[in-house]
PDB file of C-alpha atoms in Angstrom:
ATOM      1  CA  MET A   1       0.511  -0.169  -0.193  1.00  0.00           C
ATOM      2  CA  GLU A   2       1.504   3.353  -0.807  1.00  0.00           C
ATOM      3  CA  PHE A   3       0.091   6.970   0.875  1.00  0.00           C
ATOM      4  CA  ASP A   4       0.142   9.585  -1.526  1.00  0.00           C
ATOM      5  CA  PHE A   5      -0.298  13.025   0.415  1.00  0.00           C
ATOM      6  CA  SER A   6      -0.233  14.737  -3.093  1.00  0.00           C
ATOM      7  CA  PRO A   7      -3.846  14.560  -2.886  1.00  0.00           C
ATOM      8  CA  VAL A   8      -4.184  16.586   0.753  1.00  0.00           C
ATOM      9  CA  ILE A   9      -2.347  19.566  -0.553  1.00  0.00           C
ATOM     10  CA  THR A  10      -3.991  20.447  -3.386  1.00  0.00           C
ATOM     11  CA  TYR A  11      -7.009  20.620  -1.266  1.00  0.00           C
ATOM     12  CA  PHE A  12      -5.433  22.025   1.443  1.00  0.00           C
ATOM     13  CA  PRO A  13      -7.290  25.430   0.948  1.00  0.00           C
ATOM     14  CA  THR A  14     -10.243  23.242   1.237  1.00  0.00           C
ATOM     15  CA  LEU A  15      -9.468  21.867   4.830  1.00  0.00           C
ATOM     16  CA  ILE A  16      -8.091  25.610   5.958  1.00  0.00           C
ATOM     17  CA  LYS A  17     -12.172  26.383   5.357  1.00  0.00           C
ATOM     18  CA  GLY A  18     -13.123  23.704   7.016  1.00  0.00           C
ATOM     19  CA  ILE A  19     -10.661  24.440  10.403  1.00  0.00           C
ATOM     20  CA  GLY A  20     -11.887  28.287   9.448  1.00  0.00           C
ATOM     21  CA  SER A  21     -16.228  27.055  10.177  1.00  0.00           C
ATOM     22  CA  THR A  22     -15.026  25.031  12.817  1.00  0.00           C
ATOM     23  CA  LEU A  23     -13.365  27.249  14.982  1.00  0.00           C
ATOM     24  CA  LEU A  24     -15.978  30.078  14.264  1.00  0.00           C
ATOM     25  CA  ILE A  25     -18.796  27.542  15.285  1.00  0.00           C
ATOM     26  CA  GLY A  26     -16.885  26.544  18.513  1.00  0.00           C
ATOM     27  CA  LEU A  27     -16.761  30.433  19.282  1.00  0.00           C
ATOM     28  CA  VAL A  28     -19.798  30.925  18.791  1.00  0.00           C
ATOM     29  CA  VAL A  29     -21.187  27.751  20.509  1.00  0.00           C
ATOM     30  CA  ALA A  30     -18.597  28.194  23.812  1.00  0.00           C
ATOM     31  CA  ILE A  31     -19.897  32.178  24.128  1.00  0.00           C
ATOM     32  CA  MET A  32     -23.705  30.651  23.784  1.00  0.00           C
ATOM     33  CA  SER A  33     -23.497  27.813  26.205  1.00  0.00           C
ATOM     34  CA  ILE A  34     -21.290  29.565  28.964  1.00  0.00           C
ATOM     35  CA  ILE A  35     -23.405  32.439  28.932  1.00  0.00           C
ATOM     36  CA  GLY A  36     -26.517  30.631  28.713  1.00  0.00           C
ATOM     37  CA  GLY A  37     -25.294  27.968  31.497  1.00  0.00           C
ATOM     38  CA  GLN A  38     -24.757  30.977  34.079  1.00  0.00           C
ATOM     39  CA  ILE A  39     -28.467  32.374  33.471  1.00  0.00           C
ATOM     40  CA  VAL A  40     -29.959  28.593  33.324  1.00  0.00           C
ATOM     41  CA  ALA A  41     -27.941  27.837  36.694  1.00  0.00           C
ATOM     42  CA  VAL A  42     -29.287  31.081  38.076  1.00  0.00           C
ATOM     43  CA  ILE A  43     -32.405  30.709  36.979  1.00  0.00           C
ATOM     44  CA  THR A  44     -32.907  27.517  38.172  1.00  0.00           C
ATOM     45  CA  LEU A  45     -31.761  27.984  41.484  1.00  0.00           C
ATOM     46  CA  TYR A  46     -33.604  31.801  42.812  1.00  0.00           C
ATOM     47  CA  THR A  47     -36.552  31.399  41.297  1.00  0.00           C
ATOM     48  CA  LYS A  48     -39.812  29.658  42.079  1.00  0.00           C
ATOM     49  CA  LYS A  49     -40.465  25.613  41.652  1.00  0.00           C
ATOM     50  CA  THR A  50     -43.042  26.429  38.685  1.00  0.00           C
ATOM     51  CA  VAL A  51     -39.780  28.133  36.421  1.00  0.00           C
ATOM     52  CA  ASN A  52     -36.764  25.769  37.550  1.00  0.00           C
ATOM     53  CA  TRP A  53     -38.617  23.026  36.768  1.00  0.00           C
ATOM     54  CA  PRO A  54     -39.080  23.448  33.158  1.00  0.00           C
ATOM     55  CA  LEU A  55     -35.379  24.421  33.525  1.00  0.00           C
ATOM     56  CA  ARG A  56     -34.335  21.678  35.014  1.00  0.00           C
ATOM     57  CA  PHE A  57     -36.209  19.328  32.826  1.00  0.00           C
ATOM     58  CA  PHE A  58     -34.235  21.256  30.242  1.00  0.00           C
ATOM     59  CA  ILE A  59     -30.688  20.251  31.282  1.00  0.00           C
ATOM     60  CA  TRP A  60     -32.038  16.759  32.073  1.00  0.00           C
ATOM     61  CA  LEU A  61     -33.400  16.372  28.490  1.00  0.00           C
ATOM     62  CA  PHE A  62     -30.262  17.508  26.821  1.00  0.00           C
ATOM     63  CA  MET A  63     -27.685  15.933  29.376  1.00  0.00           C
ATOM     64  CA  THR A  64     -29.563  12.243  28.662  1.00  0.00           C
ATOM     65  CA  THR A  65     -30.388  12.259  24.406  1.00  0.00           C
ATOM     66  CA  PRO A  66     -27.496  11.894  22.200  1.00  0.00           C
ATOM     67  CA  LEU A  67     -26.408  15.243  20.285  1.00  0.00           C
ATOM     68  CA  LEU A  68     -26.632  13.823  16.832  1.00  0.00           C
ATOM     69  CA  LEU A  69     -30.898  12.783  17.847  1.00  0.00           C
ATOM     70  CA  GLN A  70     -30.819  16.367  19.137  1.00  0.00           C
ATOM     71  CA  LEU A  71     -29.695  17.730  15.842  1.00  0.00           C
ATOM     72  CA  TYR A  72     -32.130  15.284  13.508  1.00  0.00           C
ATOM     73  CA  PHE A  73     -34.874  16.357  15.759  1.00  0.00           C
ATOM     74  CA  LEU A  74     -34.103  20.119  15.226  1.00  0.00           C
ATOM     75  CA  TYR A  75     -33.178  19.515  11.504  1.00  0.00           C
ATOM     76  CA  PHE A  76     -35.164  16.856  10.286  1.00  0.00           C
ATOM     77  CA  GLY A  77     -38.259  17.198  12.990  1.00  0.00           C
ATOM     78  CA  MET A  78     -39.256  20.451  13.210  1.00  0.00           C
ATOM     79  CA  GLY A  79     -38.476  20.573   9.700  1.00  0.00           C
ATOM     80  CA  GLN A  80     -41.453  19.423   8.996  1.00  0.00           C
ATOM     81  CA  TRP A  81     -42.942  22.754  10.024  1.00  0.00           C
ATOM     82  CA  ILE A  82     -40.596  24.943   9.821  1.00  0.00           C
ATOM     83  CA  LEU A  83     -37.626  25.519   7.692  1.00  0.00           C
ATOM     84  CA  ILE A  84     -34.498  26.495   9.569  1.00  0.00           C
ATOM     85  CA  PRO A  85     -31.136  27.066   8.087  1.00  0.00           C
ATOM     86  CA  ALA A  86     -28.970  24.152   8.971  1.00  0.00           C
ATOM     87  CA  ILE A  87     -26.054  26.363  10.384  1.00  0.00           C
ATOM     88  CA  VAL A  88     -28.797  27.889  12.637  1.00  0.00           C
ATOM     89  CA  VAL A  89     -29.791  24.547  13.650  1.00  0.00           C
ATOM     90  CA  GLY A  90     -26.067  23.352  14.269  1.00  0.00           C
ATOM     91  CA  VAL A  91     -25.100  26.009  16.640  1.00  0.00           C
ATOM     92  CA  LEU A  92     -28.054  25.653  18.610  1.00  0.00           C
ATOM     93  CA  GLY A  93     -28.420  22.060  18.660  1.00  0.00           C
ATOM     94  CA  LEU A  94     -24.735  22.149  19.720  1.00  0.00           C
ATOM     95  CA  GLY A  95     -25.177  25.691  21.824  1.00  0.00           C
ATOM     96  CA  PHE A  96     -28.085  24.148  23.930  1.00  0.00           C
ATOM     97  CA  HIS A  97     -26.746  20.648  24.535  1.00  0.00           C
ATOM     98  CA  TYR A  98     -23.121  22.439  26.054  1.00  0.00           C
ATOM     99  CA  MET A  99     -25.762  24.859  27.726  1.00  0.00           C
ATOM    100  CA  ALA A 100     -27.162  22.578  30.007  1.00  0.00           C
ATOM    101  CA  TYR A 101     -23.690  20.555  30.751  1.00  0.00           C
ATOM    102  CA  ASN A 102     -22.618  24.708  31.803  1.00  0.00           C
ATOM    103  CA  ALA A 103     -25.467  24.374  33.168  1.00  0.00           C
ATOM    104  CA  ASP A 104     -25.040  21.734  35.681  1.00  0.00           C
ATOM    105  CA  ILE A 105     -21.212  23.455  36.332  1.00  0.00           C
ATOM    106  CA  PHE A 106     -22.499  26.580  37.425  1.00  0.00           C
ATOM    107  CA  ILE A 107     -25.336  24.787  39.724  1.00  0.00           C
ATOM    108  CA  ALA A 108     -22.211  23.265  41.432  1.00  0.00           C
ATOM    109  CA  THR A 109     -19.873  25.867  41.561  1.00  0.00           C
ATOM    110  CA  ILE A 110     -22.501  28.151  42.340  1.00  0.00           C
ATOM    111  CA  LYS A 111     -23.612  25.838  45.686  1.00  0.00           C
ATOM    112  CA  SER A 112     -20.574  25.946  46.529  1.00  0.00           C
ATOM    113  CA  VAL A 113     -19.777  29.593  47.023  1.00  0.00           C
ATOM    114  CA  SER A 114     -20.030  29.444  51.099  1.00  0.00           C
ATOM    115  CA  SER A 115     -23.430  30.712  52.397  1.00  0.00           C
ATOM    116  CA  GLY A 116     -21.355  33.512  54.671  1.00  0.00           C
ATOM    117  CA  GLN A 117     -20.072  35.607  51.198  1.00  0.00           C
ATOM    118  CA  TYR A 118     -23.757  35.800  50.951  1.00  0.00           C
ATOM    119  CA  GLU A 119     -25.001  37.243  53.939  1.00  0.00           C
ATOM    120  CA  ALA A 120     -21.381  39.354  54.336  1.00  0.00           C
ATOM    121  CA  SER A 121     -22.462  41.240  50.909  1.00  0.00           C
ATOM    122  CA  ARG A 122     -26.143  41.837  51.911  1.00  0.00           C
ATOM    123  CA  SER A 123     -24.827  43.054  55.494  1.00  0.00           C
ATOM    124  CA  LEU A 124     -22.612  45.434  53.507  1.00  0.00           C
ATOM    125  CA  GLY A 125     -25.490  46.773  51.452  1.00  0.00           C
ATOM    126  CA  PHE A 126     -25.486  44.756  48.399  1.00  0.00           C
ATOM    127  CA  GLY A 127     -29.121  43.605  46.952  1.00  0.00           C
ATOM    128  CA  HIS A 128     -29.944  40.350  45.972  1.00  0.00           C
ATOM    129  CA  ILE A 129     -29.259  41.182  42.301  1.00  0.00           C
ATOM    130  CA  ALA A 130     -25.966  42.724  43.025  1.00  0.00           C
ATOM    131  CA  THR A 131     -24.611  40.299  45.467  1.00  0.00           C
ATOM    132  CA  LEU A 132     -25.051  37.359  42.821  1.00  0.00           C
ATOM    133  CA  PHE A 133     -23.774  39.775  40.091  1.00  0.00           C
ATOM    134  CA  TYR A 134     -20.750  40.957  41.954  1.00  0.00           C
ATOM    135  CA  ILE A 135     -19.737  38.456  44.623  1.00  0.00           C
ATOM    136  CA  ILE A 136     -21.434  34.811  44.647  1.00  0.00           C
ATOM    137  CA  ILE A 137     -21.341  34.483  40.565  1.00  0.00           C
ATOM    138  CA  PRO A 138     -17.739  35.436  39.991  1.00  0.00           C
ATOM    139  CA  GLN A 139     -16.427  33.342  42.418  1.00  0.00           C
ATOM    140  CA  ALA A 140     -18.295  30.506  41.051  1.00  0.00           C
ATOM    141  CA  PHE A 141     -17.298  31.346  37.570  1.00  0.00           C
ATOM    142  CA  TYR A 142     -13.737  31.059  38.338  1.00  0.00           C
ATOM    143  CA  ARG A 143     -14.433  27.920  39.894  1.00  0.00           C
ATOM    144  CA  ALA A 144     -16.017  26.313  36.939  1.00  0.00           C
ATOM    145  CA  ILE A 145     -13.341  27.145  34.487  1.00  0.00           C
ATOM    146  CA  PRO A 146     -11.924  23.562  34.411  1.00  0.00           C
ATOM    147  CA  GLN A 147     -14.531  21.725  34.271  1.00  0.00           C
ATOM    148  CA  LEU A 148     -15.669  24.695  31.546  1.00  0.00           C
ATOM    149  CA  GLY A 149     -12.185  24.655  29.720  1.00  0.00           C
ATOM    150  CA  ASN A 150     -12.474  20.054  29.533  1.00  0.00           C
ATOM    151  CA  ASN A 151     -16.644  21.148  28.089  1.00  0.00           C
ATOM    152  CA  MET A 152     -15.395  23.015  25.450  1.00  0.00           C
ATOM    153  CA  ILE A 153     -12.551  20.799  24.032  1.00  0.00           C
ATOM    154  CA  ILE A 154     -15.283  18.529  24.310  1.00  0.00           C
ATOM    155  CA  MET A 155     -17.887  20.934  22.206  1.00  0.00           C
ATOM    156  CA  VAL A 156     -14.567  21.794  19.624  1.00  0.00           C
ATOM    157  CA  LYS A 157     -14.320  17.741  18.373  1.00  0.00           C
ATOM    158  CA  ASP A 158     -18.380  17.654  18.764  1.00  0.00           C
ATOM    159  CA  ILE A 159     -18.233  20.037  16.165  1.00  0.00           C
ATOM    160  CA  SER A 160     -18.376  16.990  13.792  1.00  0.00           C
ATOM    161  CA  VAL A 161     -21.071  15.850  14.093  1.00  0.00           C
ATOM    162  CA  LEU A 162     -23.478  18.685  12.451  1.00  0.00           C
ATOM    163  CA  SER A 163     -21.188  17.178   8.990  1.00  0.00           C
ATOM    164  CA  ALA A 164     -24.735  14.880   9.302  1.00  0.00           C
ATOM    165  CA  ILE A 165     -26.641  17.997   8.119  1.00  0.00           C
ATOM    166  CA  GLY A 166     -24.084  19.430   5.915  1.00  0.00           C
ATOM    167  CA  ILE A 167     -22.716  21.748   7.760  1.00  0.00           C
ATOM    168  CA  ALA A 168     -19.434  22.582   5.559  1.00  0.00           C
ATOM    169  CA  GLU A 169     -17.166  21.892   8.806  1.00  0.00           C
ATOM    170  CA  LEU A 170     -13.548  20.691   8.792  1.00  0.00           C
ATOM    171  CA  VAL A 171     -14.972  16.894   8.597  1.00  0.00           C
ATOM    172  CA  TYR A 172     -17.655  17.692   6.394  1.00  0.00           C
ATOM    173  CA  LEU A 173     -15.359  19.012   3.063  1.00  0.00           C
ATOM    174  CA  SER A 174     -12.281  16.317   4.010  1.00  0.00           C
ATOM    175  CA  GLN A 175     -15.386  13.625   2.838  1.00  0.00           C
ATOM    176  CA  TYR A 176     -15.775  15.671   0.012  1.00  0.00           C
ATOM    177  CA  ALA A 177     -12.727  15.319  -0.965  1.00  0.00           C
ATOM    178  CA  ILE A 178     -11.627  12.362  -0.234  1.00  0.00           C
ATOM    179  CA  SER A 179     -14.919  11.955  -2.541  1.00  0.00           C
ATOM    180  CA  VAL A 180     -12.537  13.289  -5.277  1.00  0.00           C
ATOM    181  CA  THR A 181      -9.551  11.197  -4.527  1.00  0.00           C
ATOM    182  CA  PHE A 182     -10.550   8.439  -3.379  1.00  0.00           C
ATOM    183  CA  ARG A 183      -8.019   8.491  -0.518  1.00  0.00           C
ATOM    184  CA  PRO A 184      -8.886   8.445   2.909  1.00  0.00           C
ATOM    185  CA  PHE A 185      -6.564   7.390   4.841  1.00  0.00           C
ATOM    186  CA  GLU A 186      -4.506  10.391   3.834  1.00  0.00           C
ATOM    187  CA  PHE A 187      -7.035  12.746   4.716  1.00  0.00           C
ATOM    188  CA  TYR A 188      -8.453  11.155   7.675  1.00  0.00           C
ATOM    189  CA  ILE A 189      -4.707  11.402   9.078  1.00  0.00           C
ATOM    190  CA  THR A 190      -4.349  14.757   8.310  1.00  0.00           C
ATOM    191  CA  ILE A 191      -7.798  15.397  10.245  1.00  0.00           C
ATOM    192  CA  ALA A 192      -6.475  13.843  13.377  1.00  0.00           C
ATOM    193  CA  VAL A 193      -2.949  15.790  13.362  1.00  0.00           C
ATOM    194  CA  ILE A 194      -5.629  19.337  12.700  1.00  0.00           C
ATOM    195  CA  TYR A 195      -7.958  17.954  15.637  1.00  0.00           C
ATOM    196  CA  TYR A 196      -4.672  17.102  17.690  1.00  0.00           C
ATOM    197  CA  LEU A 197      -3.248  20.219  17.438  1.00  0.00           C
ATOM    198  CA  ILE A 198      -6.287  22.526  18.146  1.00  0.00           C
ATOM    199  CA  ASN A 199      -6.786  20.446  21.278  1.00  0.00           C
ATOM    200  CA  VAL A 200      -2.968  21.115  22.270  1.00  0.00           C
ATOM    201  CA  LEU A 201      -3.931  25.356  21.726  1.00  0.00           C
ATOM    202  CA  MET A 202      -7.193  24.879  23.694  1.00  0.00           C
ATOM    203  CA  GLU A 203      -5.321  22.876  26.395  1.00  0.00           C
ATOM    204  CA  THR A 204      -2.435  25.433  26.959  1.00  0.00           C
ATOM    205  CA  GLY A 205      -4.903  28.390  26.827  1.00  0.00           C
ATOM    206  CA  GLN A 206      -7.178  26.791  29.124  1.00  0.00           C
ATOM    207  CA  ALA A 207      -4.284  25.768  31.555  1.00  0.00           C
ATOM    208  CA  TRP A 208      -2.999  29.656  30.897  1.00  0.00           C
ATOM    209  CA  VAL A 209      -6.460  31.338  31.873  1.00  0.00           C
ATOM    210  CA  GLU A 210      -6.823  28.461  34.917  1.00  0.00           C
ATOM    211  CA  ARG A 211      -3.382  30.157  36.236  1.00  0.00           C
ATOM    212  CA  ARG A 212      -4.914  33.063  36.273  1.00  0.00           C
ATOM    213  CA  ALA A 213      -7.992  32.614  38.251  1.00  0.00           C
ATOM    214  CA  ALA A 214      -5.928  30.794  40.248  1.00  0.00           C
ATOM    215  CA  ILE A 215      -3.854  34.271  40.808  1.00  0.00           C
ATOM    216  CA  ARG A 216      -7.287  36.230  40.867  1.00  0.00           C
ATOM    217  CA  ARG A 217      -8.458  33.938  43.942  1.00  0.00           C
TER     218      ARG A 217
END
């Protein structure tokens, strides 16, 4: 068996487009899932059951069903009544999926903040909202950074699942190149190396953020 990576070189600009799409989707989903996760966690913890139980169900639903099934439901199932572009479905589906996981993390880290912090803040004249915004949530966020970083690394790899609904990310575009060149081994090896490098960069960034957070704490 002979290896020939020349087709990979020829189609490398196509792979670059796929890398760009993957990273852009990852950035949007990361922002959506982290901010949304904090909001869901706060509402879940500090509102009445009539409000927080639907959110707890949302967390349970997205954490206990496969991501691919969620995407199929949003794109093909809901698509019977509402035509939504694949990219929108992909970002929302992946965003909701990781929002649920991040909300579960934030619920745990918010609970881990000592109740004395809340009482001390209120005794200094801070209102309930101000105490949450300036005292509780920042501490909970710093404590959540290691788990959030791990989730985001996994999320970037899960973007490859979006190829199932036709989104032109890295795996989808590589499949196109393979269909033209008939060199799957070379392309799959290249994609694996690309994902490895992305993971290394993200792990390095996560380690730097964790060090900065440790200093601030």
